[in-house]
Structure formats: structure tokens, C-alpha cells
Tab-separated table of C-alpha atoms in Angstrom:
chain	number	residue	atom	x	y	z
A	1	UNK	CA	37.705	7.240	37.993
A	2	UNK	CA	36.100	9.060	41.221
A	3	UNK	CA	36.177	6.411	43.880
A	4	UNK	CA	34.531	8.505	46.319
A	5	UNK	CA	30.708	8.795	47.176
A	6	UNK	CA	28.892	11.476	47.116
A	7	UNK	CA	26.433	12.886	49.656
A	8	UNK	CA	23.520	11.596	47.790
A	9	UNK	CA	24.768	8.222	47.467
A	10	UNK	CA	25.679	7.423	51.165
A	11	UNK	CA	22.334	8.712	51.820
A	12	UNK	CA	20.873	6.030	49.731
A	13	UNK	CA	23.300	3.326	50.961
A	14	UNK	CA	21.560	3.977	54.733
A	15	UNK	CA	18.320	4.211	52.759
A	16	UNK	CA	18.928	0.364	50.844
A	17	UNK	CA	20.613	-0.704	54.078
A	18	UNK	CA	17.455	-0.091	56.915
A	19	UNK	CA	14.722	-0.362	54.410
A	20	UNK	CA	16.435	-4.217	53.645
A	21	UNK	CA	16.691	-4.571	57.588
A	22	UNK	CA	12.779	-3.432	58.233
A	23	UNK	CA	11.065	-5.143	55.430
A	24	UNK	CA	12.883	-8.346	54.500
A	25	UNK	CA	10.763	-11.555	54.912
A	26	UNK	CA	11.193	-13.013	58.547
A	27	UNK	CA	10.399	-16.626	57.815
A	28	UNK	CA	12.604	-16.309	54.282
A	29	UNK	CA	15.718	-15.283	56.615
A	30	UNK	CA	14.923	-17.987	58.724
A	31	UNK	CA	14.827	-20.900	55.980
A	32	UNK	CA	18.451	-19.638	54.605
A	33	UNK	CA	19.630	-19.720	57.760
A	34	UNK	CA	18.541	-23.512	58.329
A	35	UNK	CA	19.782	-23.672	54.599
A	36	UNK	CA	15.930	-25.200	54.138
A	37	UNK	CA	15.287	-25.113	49.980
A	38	UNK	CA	13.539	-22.439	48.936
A	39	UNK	CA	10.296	-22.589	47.170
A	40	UNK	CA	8.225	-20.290	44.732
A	41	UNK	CA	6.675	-18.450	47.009
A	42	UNK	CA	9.646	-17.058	48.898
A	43	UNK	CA	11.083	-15.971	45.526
A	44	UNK	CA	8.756	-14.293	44.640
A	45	UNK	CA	7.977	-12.680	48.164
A	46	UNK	CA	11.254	-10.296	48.039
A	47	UNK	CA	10.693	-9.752	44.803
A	48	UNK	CA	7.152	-8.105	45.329
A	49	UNK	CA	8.315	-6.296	48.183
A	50	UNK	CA	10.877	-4.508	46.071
A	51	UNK	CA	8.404	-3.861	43.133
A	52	UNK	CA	6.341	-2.433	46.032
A	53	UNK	CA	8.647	0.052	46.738
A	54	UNK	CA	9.937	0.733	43.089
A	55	UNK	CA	13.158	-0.730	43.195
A	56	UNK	CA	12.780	-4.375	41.796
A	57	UNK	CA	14.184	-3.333	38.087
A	58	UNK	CA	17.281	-1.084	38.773
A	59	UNK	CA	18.583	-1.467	35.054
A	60	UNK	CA	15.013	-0.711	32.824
A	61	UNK	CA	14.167	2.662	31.543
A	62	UNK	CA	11.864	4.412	33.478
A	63	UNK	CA	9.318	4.759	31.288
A	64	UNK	CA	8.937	1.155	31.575
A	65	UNK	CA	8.776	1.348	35.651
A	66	UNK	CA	12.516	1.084	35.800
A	67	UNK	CA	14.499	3.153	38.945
A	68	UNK	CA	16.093	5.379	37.194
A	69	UNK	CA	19.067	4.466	39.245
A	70	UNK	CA	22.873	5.668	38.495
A	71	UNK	CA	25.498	3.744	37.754
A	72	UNK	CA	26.955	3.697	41.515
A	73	UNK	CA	22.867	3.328	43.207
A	74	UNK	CA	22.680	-0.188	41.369
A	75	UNK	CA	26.432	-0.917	42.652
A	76	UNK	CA	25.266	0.341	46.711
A	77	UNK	CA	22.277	-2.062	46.326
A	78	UNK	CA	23.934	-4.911	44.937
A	79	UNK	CA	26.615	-4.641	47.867
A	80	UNK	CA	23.493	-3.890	50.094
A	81	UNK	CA	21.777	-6.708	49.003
A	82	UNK	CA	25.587	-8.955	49.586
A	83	UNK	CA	26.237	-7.370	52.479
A	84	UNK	CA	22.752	-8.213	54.334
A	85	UNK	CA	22.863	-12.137	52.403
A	86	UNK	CA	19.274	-11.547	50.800
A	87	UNK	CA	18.155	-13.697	47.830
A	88	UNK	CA	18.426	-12.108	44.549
A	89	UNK	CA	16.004	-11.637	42.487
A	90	UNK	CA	15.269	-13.772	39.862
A	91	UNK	CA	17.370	-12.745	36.360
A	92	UNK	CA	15.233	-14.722	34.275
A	93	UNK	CA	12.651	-12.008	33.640
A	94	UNK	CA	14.257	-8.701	35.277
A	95	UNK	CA	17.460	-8.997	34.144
A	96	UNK	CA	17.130	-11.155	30.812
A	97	UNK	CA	14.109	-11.112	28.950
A	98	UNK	CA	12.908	-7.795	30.215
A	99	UNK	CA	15.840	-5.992	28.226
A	100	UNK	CA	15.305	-7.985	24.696
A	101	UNK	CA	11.057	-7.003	24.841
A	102	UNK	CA	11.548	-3.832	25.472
A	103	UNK	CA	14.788	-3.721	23.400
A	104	UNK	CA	13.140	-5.410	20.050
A	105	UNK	CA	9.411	-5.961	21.722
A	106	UNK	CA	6.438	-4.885	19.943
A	107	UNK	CA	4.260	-2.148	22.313
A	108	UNK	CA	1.906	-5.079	22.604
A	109	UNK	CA	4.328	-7.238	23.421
A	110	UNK	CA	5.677	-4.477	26.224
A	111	UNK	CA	2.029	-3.669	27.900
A	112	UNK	CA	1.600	-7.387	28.334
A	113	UNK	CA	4.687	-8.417	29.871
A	114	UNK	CA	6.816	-5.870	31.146
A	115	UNK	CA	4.247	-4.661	34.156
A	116	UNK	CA	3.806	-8.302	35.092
A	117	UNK	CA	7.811	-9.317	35.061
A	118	UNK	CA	8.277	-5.952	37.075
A	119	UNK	CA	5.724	-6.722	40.089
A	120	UNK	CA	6.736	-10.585	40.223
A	121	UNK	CA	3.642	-11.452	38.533
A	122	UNK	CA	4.876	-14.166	35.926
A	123	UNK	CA	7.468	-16.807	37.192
A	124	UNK	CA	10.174	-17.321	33.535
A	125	UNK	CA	12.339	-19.849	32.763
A	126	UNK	CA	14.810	-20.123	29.777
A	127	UNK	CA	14.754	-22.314	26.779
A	128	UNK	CA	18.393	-21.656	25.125
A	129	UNK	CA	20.134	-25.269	25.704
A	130	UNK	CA	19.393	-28.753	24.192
A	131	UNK	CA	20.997	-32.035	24.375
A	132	UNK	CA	23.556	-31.342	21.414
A	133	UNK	CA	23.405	-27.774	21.695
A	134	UNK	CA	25.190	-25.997	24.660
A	135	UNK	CA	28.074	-23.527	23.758
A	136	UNK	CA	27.238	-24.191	20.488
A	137	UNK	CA	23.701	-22.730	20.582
A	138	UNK	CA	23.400	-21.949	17.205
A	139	UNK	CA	23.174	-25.796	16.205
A	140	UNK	CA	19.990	-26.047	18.109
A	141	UNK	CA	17.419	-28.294	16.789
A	142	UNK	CA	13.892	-27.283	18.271
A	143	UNK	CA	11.579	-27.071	15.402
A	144	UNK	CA	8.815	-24.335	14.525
A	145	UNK	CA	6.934	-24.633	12.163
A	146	UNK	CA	4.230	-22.102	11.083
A	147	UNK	CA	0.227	-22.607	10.176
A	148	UNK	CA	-2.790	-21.278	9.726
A	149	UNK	CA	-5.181	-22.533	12.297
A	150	UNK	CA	-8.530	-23.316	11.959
A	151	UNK	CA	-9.747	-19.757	13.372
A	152	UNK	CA	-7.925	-18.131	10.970
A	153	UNK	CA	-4.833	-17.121	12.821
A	154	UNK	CA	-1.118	-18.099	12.531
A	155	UNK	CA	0.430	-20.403	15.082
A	156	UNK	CA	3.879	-21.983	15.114
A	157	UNK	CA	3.964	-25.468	15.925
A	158	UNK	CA	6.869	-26.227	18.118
A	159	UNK	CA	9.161	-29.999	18.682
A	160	UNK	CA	11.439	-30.413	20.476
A	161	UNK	CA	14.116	-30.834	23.865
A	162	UNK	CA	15.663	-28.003	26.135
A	163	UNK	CA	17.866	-29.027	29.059
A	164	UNK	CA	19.459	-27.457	32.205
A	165	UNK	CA	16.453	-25.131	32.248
A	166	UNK	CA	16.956	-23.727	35.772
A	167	UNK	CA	13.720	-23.282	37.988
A	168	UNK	CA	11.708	-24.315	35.198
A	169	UNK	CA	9.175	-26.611	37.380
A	170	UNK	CA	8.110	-23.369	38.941
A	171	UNK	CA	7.263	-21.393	35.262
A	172	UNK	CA	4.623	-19.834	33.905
A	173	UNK	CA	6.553	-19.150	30.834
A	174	UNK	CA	9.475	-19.719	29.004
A	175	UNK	CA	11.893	-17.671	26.419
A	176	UNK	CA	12.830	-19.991	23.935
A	177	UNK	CA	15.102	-20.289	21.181
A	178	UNK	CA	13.865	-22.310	18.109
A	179	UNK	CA	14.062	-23.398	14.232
A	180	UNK	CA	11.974	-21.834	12.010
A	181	UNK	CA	14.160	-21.992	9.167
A	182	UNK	CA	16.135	-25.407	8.815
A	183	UNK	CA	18.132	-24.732	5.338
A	184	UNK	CA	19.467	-20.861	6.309
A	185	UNK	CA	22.899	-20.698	7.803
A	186	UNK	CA	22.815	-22.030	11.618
A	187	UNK	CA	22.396	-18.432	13.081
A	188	UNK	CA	20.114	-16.961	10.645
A	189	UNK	CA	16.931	-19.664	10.823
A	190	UNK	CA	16.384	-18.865	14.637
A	191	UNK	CA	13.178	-16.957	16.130
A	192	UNK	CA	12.647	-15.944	19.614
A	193	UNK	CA	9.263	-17.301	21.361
A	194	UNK	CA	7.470	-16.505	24.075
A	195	UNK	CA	5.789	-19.718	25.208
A	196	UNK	CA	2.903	-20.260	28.097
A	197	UNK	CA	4.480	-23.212	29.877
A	198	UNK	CA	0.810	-24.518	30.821
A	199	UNK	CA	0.505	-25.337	26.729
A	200	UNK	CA	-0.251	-28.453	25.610
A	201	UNK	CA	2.250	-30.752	24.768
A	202	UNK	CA	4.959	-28.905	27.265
A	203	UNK	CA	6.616	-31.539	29.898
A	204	UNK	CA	9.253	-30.443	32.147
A	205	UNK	CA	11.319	-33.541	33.416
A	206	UNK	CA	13.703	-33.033	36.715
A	207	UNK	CA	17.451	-33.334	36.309
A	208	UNK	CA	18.840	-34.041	40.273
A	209	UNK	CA	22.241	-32.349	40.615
A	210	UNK	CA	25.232	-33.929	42.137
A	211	UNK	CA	24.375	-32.082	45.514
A	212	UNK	CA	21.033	-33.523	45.396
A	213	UNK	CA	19.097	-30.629	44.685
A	214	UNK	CA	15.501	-30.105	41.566
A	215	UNK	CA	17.635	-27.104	40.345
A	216	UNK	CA	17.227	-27.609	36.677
A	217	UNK	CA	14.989	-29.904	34.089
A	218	UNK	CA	14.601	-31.310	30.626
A	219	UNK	CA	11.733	-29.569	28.757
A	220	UNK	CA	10.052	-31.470	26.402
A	221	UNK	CA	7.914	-29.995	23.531
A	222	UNK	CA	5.441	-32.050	21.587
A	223	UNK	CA	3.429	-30.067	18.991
A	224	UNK	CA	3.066	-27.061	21.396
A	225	UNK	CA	1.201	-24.001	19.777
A	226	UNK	CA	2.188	-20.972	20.236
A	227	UNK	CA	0.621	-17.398	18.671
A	228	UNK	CA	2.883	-15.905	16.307
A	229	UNK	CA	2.036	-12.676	18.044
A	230	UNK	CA	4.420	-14.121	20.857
A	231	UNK	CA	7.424	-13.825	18.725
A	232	UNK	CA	9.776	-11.457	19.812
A	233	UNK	CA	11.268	-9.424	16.562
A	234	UNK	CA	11.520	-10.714	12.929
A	235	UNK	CA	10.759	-14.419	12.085
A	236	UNK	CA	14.710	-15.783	11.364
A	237	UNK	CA	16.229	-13.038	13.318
A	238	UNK	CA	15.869	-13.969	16.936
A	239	UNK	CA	20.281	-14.597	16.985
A	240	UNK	CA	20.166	-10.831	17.660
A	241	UNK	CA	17.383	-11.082	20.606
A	242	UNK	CA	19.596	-14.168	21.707
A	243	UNK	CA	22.686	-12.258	21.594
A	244	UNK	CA	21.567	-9.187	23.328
A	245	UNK	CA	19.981	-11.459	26.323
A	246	UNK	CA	23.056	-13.238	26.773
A	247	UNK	CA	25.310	-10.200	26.988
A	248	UNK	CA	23.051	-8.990	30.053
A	249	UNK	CA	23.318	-12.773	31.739
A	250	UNK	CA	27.064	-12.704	31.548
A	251	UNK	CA	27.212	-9.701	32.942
A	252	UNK	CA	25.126	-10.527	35.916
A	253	UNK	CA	27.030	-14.030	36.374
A	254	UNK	CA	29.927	-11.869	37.781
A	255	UNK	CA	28.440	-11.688	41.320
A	256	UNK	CA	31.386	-9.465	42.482
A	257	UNK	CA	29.171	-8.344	45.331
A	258	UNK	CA	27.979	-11.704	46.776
A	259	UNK	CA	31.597	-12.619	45.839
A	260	UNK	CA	32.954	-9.911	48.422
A	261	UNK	CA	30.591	-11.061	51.582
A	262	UNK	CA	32.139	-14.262	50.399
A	263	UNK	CA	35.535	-13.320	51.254
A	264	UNK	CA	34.216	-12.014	54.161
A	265	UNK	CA	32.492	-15.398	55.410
A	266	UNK	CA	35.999	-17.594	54.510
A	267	UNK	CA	38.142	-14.948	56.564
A	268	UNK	CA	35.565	-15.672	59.422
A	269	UNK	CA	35.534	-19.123	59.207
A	270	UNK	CA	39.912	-19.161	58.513
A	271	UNK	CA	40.334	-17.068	61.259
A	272	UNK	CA	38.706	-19.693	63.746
A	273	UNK	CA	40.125	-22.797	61.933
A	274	UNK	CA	43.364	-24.258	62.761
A	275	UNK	CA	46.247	-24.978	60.536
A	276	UNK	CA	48.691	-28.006	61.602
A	277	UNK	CA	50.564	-25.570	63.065
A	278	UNK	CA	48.221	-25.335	65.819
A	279	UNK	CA	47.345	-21.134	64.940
A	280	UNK	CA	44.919	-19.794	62.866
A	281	UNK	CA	44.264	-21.068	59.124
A	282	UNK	CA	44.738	-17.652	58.118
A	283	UNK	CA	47.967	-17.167	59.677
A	284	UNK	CA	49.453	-19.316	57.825
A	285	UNK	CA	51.611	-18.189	55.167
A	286	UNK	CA	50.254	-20.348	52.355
A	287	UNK	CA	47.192	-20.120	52.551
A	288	UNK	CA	47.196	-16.149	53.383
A	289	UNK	CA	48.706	-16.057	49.904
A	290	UNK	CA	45.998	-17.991	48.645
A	291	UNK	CA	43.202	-15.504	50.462
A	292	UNK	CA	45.333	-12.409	49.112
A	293	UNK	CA	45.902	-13.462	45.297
A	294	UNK	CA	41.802	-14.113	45.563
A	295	UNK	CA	41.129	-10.704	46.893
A	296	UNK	CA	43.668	-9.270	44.593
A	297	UNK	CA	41.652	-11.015	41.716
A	298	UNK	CA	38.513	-9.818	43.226
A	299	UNK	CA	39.178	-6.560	43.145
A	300	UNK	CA	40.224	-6.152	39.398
A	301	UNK	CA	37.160	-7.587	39.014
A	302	UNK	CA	35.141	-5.012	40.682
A	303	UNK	CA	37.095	-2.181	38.410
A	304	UNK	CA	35.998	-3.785	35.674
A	305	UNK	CA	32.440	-4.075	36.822
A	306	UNK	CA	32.590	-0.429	37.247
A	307	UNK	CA	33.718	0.725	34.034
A	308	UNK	CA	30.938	-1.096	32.747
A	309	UNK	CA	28.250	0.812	34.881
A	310	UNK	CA	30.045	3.736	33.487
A	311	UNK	CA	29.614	2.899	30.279
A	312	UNK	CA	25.896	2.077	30.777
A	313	UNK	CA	25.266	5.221	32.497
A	314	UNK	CA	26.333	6.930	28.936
A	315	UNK	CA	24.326	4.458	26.966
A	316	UNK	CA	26.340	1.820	25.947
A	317	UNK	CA	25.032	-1.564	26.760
A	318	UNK	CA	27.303	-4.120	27.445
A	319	UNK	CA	29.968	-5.438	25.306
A	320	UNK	CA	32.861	-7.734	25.298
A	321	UNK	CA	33.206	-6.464	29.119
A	322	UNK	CA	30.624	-8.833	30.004
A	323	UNK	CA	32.557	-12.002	29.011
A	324	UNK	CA	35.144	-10.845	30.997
A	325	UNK	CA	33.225	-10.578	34.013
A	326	UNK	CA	31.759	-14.192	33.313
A	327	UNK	CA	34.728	-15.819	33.142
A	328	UNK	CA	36.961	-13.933	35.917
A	329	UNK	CA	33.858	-13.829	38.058
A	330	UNK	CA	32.679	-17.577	37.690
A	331	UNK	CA	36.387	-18.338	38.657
A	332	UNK	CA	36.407	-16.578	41.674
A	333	UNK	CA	33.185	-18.183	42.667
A	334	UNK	CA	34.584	-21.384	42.305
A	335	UNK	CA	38.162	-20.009	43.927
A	336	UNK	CA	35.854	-18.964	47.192
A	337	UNK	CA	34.357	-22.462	46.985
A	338	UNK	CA	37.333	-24.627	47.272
A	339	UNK	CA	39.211	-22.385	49.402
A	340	UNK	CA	36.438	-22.483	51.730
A	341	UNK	CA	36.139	-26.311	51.685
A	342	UNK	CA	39.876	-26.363	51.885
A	343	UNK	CA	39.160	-24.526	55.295
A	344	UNK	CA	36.996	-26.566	57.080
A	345	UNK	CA	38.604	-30.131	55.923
A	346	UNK	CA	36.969	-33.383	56.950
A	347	UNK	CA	34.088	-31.436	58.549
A	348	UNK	CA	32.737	-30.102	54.980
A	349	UNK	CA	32.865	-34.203	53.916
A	350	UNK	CA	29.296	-34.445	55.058
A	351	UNK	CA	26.652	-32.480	53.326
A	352	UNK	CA	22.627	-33.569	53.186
A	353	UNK	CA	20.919	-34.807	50.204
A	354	UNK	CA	17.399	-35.987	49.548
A	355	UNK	CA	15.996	-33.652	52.008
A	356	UNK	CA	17.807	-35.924	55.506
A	357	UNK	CA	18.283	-33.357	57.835
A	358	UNK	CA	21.006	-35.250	59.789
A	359	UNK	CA	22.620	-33.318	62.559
A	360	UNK	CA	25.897	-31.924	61.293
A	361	UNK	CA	29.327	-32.658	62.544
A	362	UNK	CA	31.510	-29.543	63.291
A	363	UNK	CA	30.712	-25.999	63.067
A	364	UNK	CA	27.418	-25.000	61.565
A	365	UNK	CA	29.278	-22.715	59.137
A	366	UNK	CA	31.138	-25.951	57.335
A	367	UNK	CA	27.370	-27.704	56.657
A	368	UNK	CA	26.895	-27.645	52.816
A	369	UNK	CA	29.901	-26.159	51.698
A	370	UNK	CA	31.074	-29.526	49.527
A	371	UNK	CA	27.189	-29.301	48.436
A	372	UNK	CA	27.944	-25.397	47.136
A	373	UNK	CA	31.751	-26.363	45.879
A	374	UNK	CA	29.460	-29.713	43.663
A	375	UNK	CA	26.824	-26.983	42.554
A	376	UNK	CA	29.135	-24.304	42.011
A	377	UNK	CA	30.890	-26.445	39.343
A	378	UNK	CA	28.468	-25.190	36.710
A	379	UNK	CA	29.050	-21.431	36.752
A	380	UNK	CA	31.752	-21.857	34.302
A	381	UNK	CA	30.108	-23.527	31.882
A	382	UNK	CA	26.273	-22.069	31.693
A	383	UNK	CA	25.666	-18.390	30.152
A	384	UNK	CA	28.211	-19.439	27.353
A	385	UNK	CA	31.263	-22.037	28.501
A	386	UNK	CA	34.384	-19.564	29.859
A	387	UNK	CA	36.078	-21.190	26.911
A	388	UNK	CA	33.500	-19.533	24.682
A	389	UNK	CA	33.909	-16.211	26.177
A	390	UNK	CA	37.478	-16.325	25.400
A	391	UNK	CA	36.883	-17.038	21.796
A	392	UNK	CA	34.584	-13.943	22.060
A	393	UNK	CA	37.541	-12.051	23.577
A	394	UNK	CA	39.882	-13.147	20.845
A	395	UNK	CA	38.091	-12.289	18.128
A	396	UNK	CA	36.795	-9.200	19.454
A	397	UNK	CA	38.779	-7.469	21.053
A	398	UNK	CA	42.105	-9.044	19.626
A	399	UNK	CA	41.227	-9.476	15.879
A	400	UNK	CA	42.358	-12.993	16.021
């Protein structure tokens, strides 16, 4: 592997570096750096600036309005984007459901969504989870049924719970797995619906996180209709849509770039932290080891990452490589967590909840870190449980 850039590509690292320095949102850079919570509005802000330009769906086919990036532009931007602590945007509808319509879409289906999901148009949420299905999606008990409707047209009528649907007070629609088949084999009854989350019957019910935060909901579904015309690919066959979505979401979990910056941060902060030995947290020898096994980690990781750009580049899409970047990258997250609330001790104890903006005690760096090590519990579990992945891995990749 060529680990060296080209001219062209530290040409467009300057170009992804001053155009995020000139045009990134003011008053959004000011609300992370109060670590305010953000609402719809600044999501969706960066993410029409970047459509603006052409550059908010690095991974789509151009033909669709995608960049026509290479494999090592979307890595620059990423670390851009890490480097420069913007918000992402949004996977739900770039990085998720964007891939399966235009994957297994109809043309109608693609000329009424795609340009919309591109330009930050349509706000999606995901309806994969329920109650008693989690790892075990295909057990999932949302029913659709179909009918006729009095106008003549086909409608599925749709009961049910989702859960941990992230975001999802802020949608406009929702990707949802669902029944439509309830005596076929688990994964063979499922369809893949597009659903207008303004329907009837639709209630989405907050879930507060340990840290206090609205980051996910229950979504309730009481005899919703929804066109047939919004399923995506065959009636009974949406397991393949659901598969192919999910493959993209792991892969994106990995966060190796927001990972690095992370690094960077707890060096900062270990660096000016003392041990009990009176010097520098980082000087001392166990926890350096600690730092270096991390970055050691961190760095396979990025390899890995890499060789599945590659692979993309030539047309593969991503395989069993992307549950190993969801479990060694959702570690590492959680690694960079504790380690960092290792770092600042008794002054991380305090973190605000309920919206209290108490002053904090110690350095401004240590506010809300025990808040991001609660939250960042989860990474290991959503996407598909790390213990899932390494069934996928087994069987696989090992035969077993």
C-alpha cells in the first residue's frame, strides 16, 4: 500500500481544510463549544452548506449527485472534518438509506428521494429495533398487512413498536423494517418501508439517557398506512435491503478519524494533569502504556479502514471488514472515554443534566466527559451488538 499523497490530494486537503475554516456555521461552533444541545436546524445547516458546494454525499455515484471522490479524498475529508471538530453529517439518509434506494430503489423511488436526502431536504430516522428485537432483528414483530383501499390502491397497514430510534423526534421519515409475512422463516417475511412520520397513527415517545440527554425514542405505530409504492424492493425480501444498510452503518461506526483528534484532545488534557507523582499524567509510565497500546490499536484500525476504501474504489462494497471496524472502532471509542475520565479524576464527577447549566469545577476541558463515557456506553451494542459482529466474523471469514 502507497502511504504517500499525491500532488492532487494535498491540494484538496488545503482545499477541505480553508473551505471548512471560511464557511462553517459561526453560531454552530459556538454552541459545541458551550457544549449547548444541538437542535434540527444546526444539523441540517452544515449539511446544506456541503450539498451547496457538492460535497455532502462523498460515497454515492455520481450520477446520483455523488462526488465522485477517491478512496483517499473521502479519507482527507473525514480527517478534515476530525481535525477542525465539525458535526457530521447525519448517516441516517447519506450514509444508510441513500445506498439501499439507489442500490434496490425503483427510478421513482430514486427521483423522489435521493435529490432531497442529498441537499438536507428530508430529516430520516431508523426503524430496525423493537422491544424483543435488538441483535436479533430478524425476530421483529411489527406487522404489515396489505389492502386495497377504498380509491382503489394498495396500502399496507402497519402495528407496531420500534425503540432506540435515534433523532427520531426531529423526522420527517423513517426506514423501517416490518412483517409482512408472519408464517415464512424469520428472515424471509420482512419488507422494507418507507414511512412519512407525520402519518396517522405514528407516536414517537422520548427515552432520556443516563446522561440526561432526548437522544433516542420509542415509536409507536397504530394502523399507520403506508403506499405500497414506498416499499423498497420485493414484498418478503427487504433482509437483503436490511443487510446491505447495515454493512454501510458498521462501517461508518468506526470513527477512526474523530477517534484520532481524540487522542489528540486526551494527550492535551494528560499532558497538563498531574499524576501522584507530582509530573505530568502522561509521564507516567502506566498510563503512557495505556495512551500507547490505544494508539497502537488505533492505528491498525486505520489500515484496515483503508483497505476497505481500496476495495470500494474497485467496486466492492463492504464486507466482513465492516464488522471489524465496528467492533475495534466502538472499543476504542469507549477506550478514549475512560482513559480520558481516568485523566481528569474527581473533576469529571460533575456533569449537567436536565439542561442546569451549573458552573463547572476544574478545567473546562473535564465538563461532560462522565456524560460522553455514560453515552458512549452504547456504541458497542447499536448497529449489531460487537458480540454479533463476531459471530459474523466466525462464520464468515472462519467457516465456523
Amino acid at each position: 500500500m502507497n502511504l504517500d499523497f499525491s500532488a492532487e490530494d494535498n491540494a484538496f486537503r488545503e482545499e477541505a481544510r480553508a473551505f471548512i475554516a471560511e464557511n462553517y456555521p459561526k453560531a454552530l461552533r459556538e454552541k459545541q463549544d458551550r457544549g449547548e444541545t444541538l437542535d434540527k436546524e444546526d444539523y441540517l445547516s452544515w449539511h446544506r452548506i456541503l450539498a451547496k458546494k457538492g460535497w455532502s454525499t462523498p460515497s454515492w455515484p455520481k450520477e446520483w449527485g455523488g462526488c465522485d471522490w477517491t478512496p483517499t479524498q473521502k479519507y482527507i475529508w473525514s480527517e478534515e472534518q476530525a481535525r477542525a471538530d465539525t458535526i457530521g453529517i447525519l448517516p441516517f439518509g447519506v450514509a444508510m438509506l441513500a445506498p439501499v434506494i439507489y442500490t434496490f430503489g425503483t427510478q421513482e423511488q430514486k427521483e423522489k428521494f435521493l435529490p432531497d436526502i442529498r441537499d438536507g431536504k428530508i430529516w430520516w430516522c431508523q426503524g430496525y429495533s423493537e422491544p424483543g428485537a435488538g441483535s436479533d432483528l430478524a425476530s421483529l414483530k411489527t406487522k404489515a398487512e396489505r389492502v386495497t383501499g377504498d380509491d382503489g390502491k394498495e396500502y399496507y397497514i402497519v402495528n407496531g413498536q420500534k425503540t432506540w430510534t435515534t433523532l427520531g423526534q426531529h423526522a420527517d421519515w423513517g426506514f423501517f423494517l416490518v412483517r409482512t409475512d408472519p408464517d415464512s422463516k424469520p428472515q424471509s417475511g420482512i419488507s422494507f418501508l418507507l414511512i412519512d412520520m407525520k402519518s396517522p397513527g405514528i407516536e414517537v415517545r422520548r427515552i432520556t439517557t443516563l446522561e440526561g440527554g432526548h437522544e433516542v425514542n420509542d415509536v409507536f405505530l397504530d394502523n399507520v398506512k403506508v403506499p405500497v409504492e414506498n416499499r423498497v424492493f420485493h414484498e418478503n425480501q427487504g433482509w437483503t435491503c436490511a443487510k446491505a444498510l447495515l454493512a454501510h452503518e458498521r462501517s461508518g461506526i468506526a470513527g477512526v478519524a474523530r477517534s484520532k483528534r481524540g487522542l489528540e484532545r486526551l494527550r492535551q488534557m494528560a499532558s497538563t494533569e498531574l499524576s501522584d507523582a507530582a509530573g505530568p499524567l502522561l509521564a507516567d509510565p502506566f498510563f503512557k502504556r495505556k495512551v500507547a497500546e490505544l494508539e497502537i490499536d488505533l492505528t491498525a484500525l486505520e489500515y484496515t479502514e483503508l483497505r476497505v476504501l481500496a476495495g470500494e474504489s474497485s467496486g466492492k462494497g463492504p464486507g466482513t471488514e465492516s464488522s471489524i471496524l465496528k467492533i475495534k472502532g466502538t472499543e476504542i471509542q469507549q477506550r478514549l472515554q475512560e482513559l480520558a475520565l481516568e485523566t481528569v479524576g474527581h473533576y469529571g464527577a460533575p456533569f449537567i443534566t436536565g439542561g442546569h447549566h451549573n458552573m463547572p469545577i476544574g478545567p473546562a476541558y473535564a465538563e461532560g466527559l462522565a456524560g460522553d463515557y455514560f453515552n458512549g456506553r452504547k456504541t458497542s451494542i447499536y448497529g449489531g451488538s460487537n458480540e454479533i459482529q463476531r459471530n459474523i466474523i466466525s462464520k464468515m471469514v472462519l467457516g465456523l
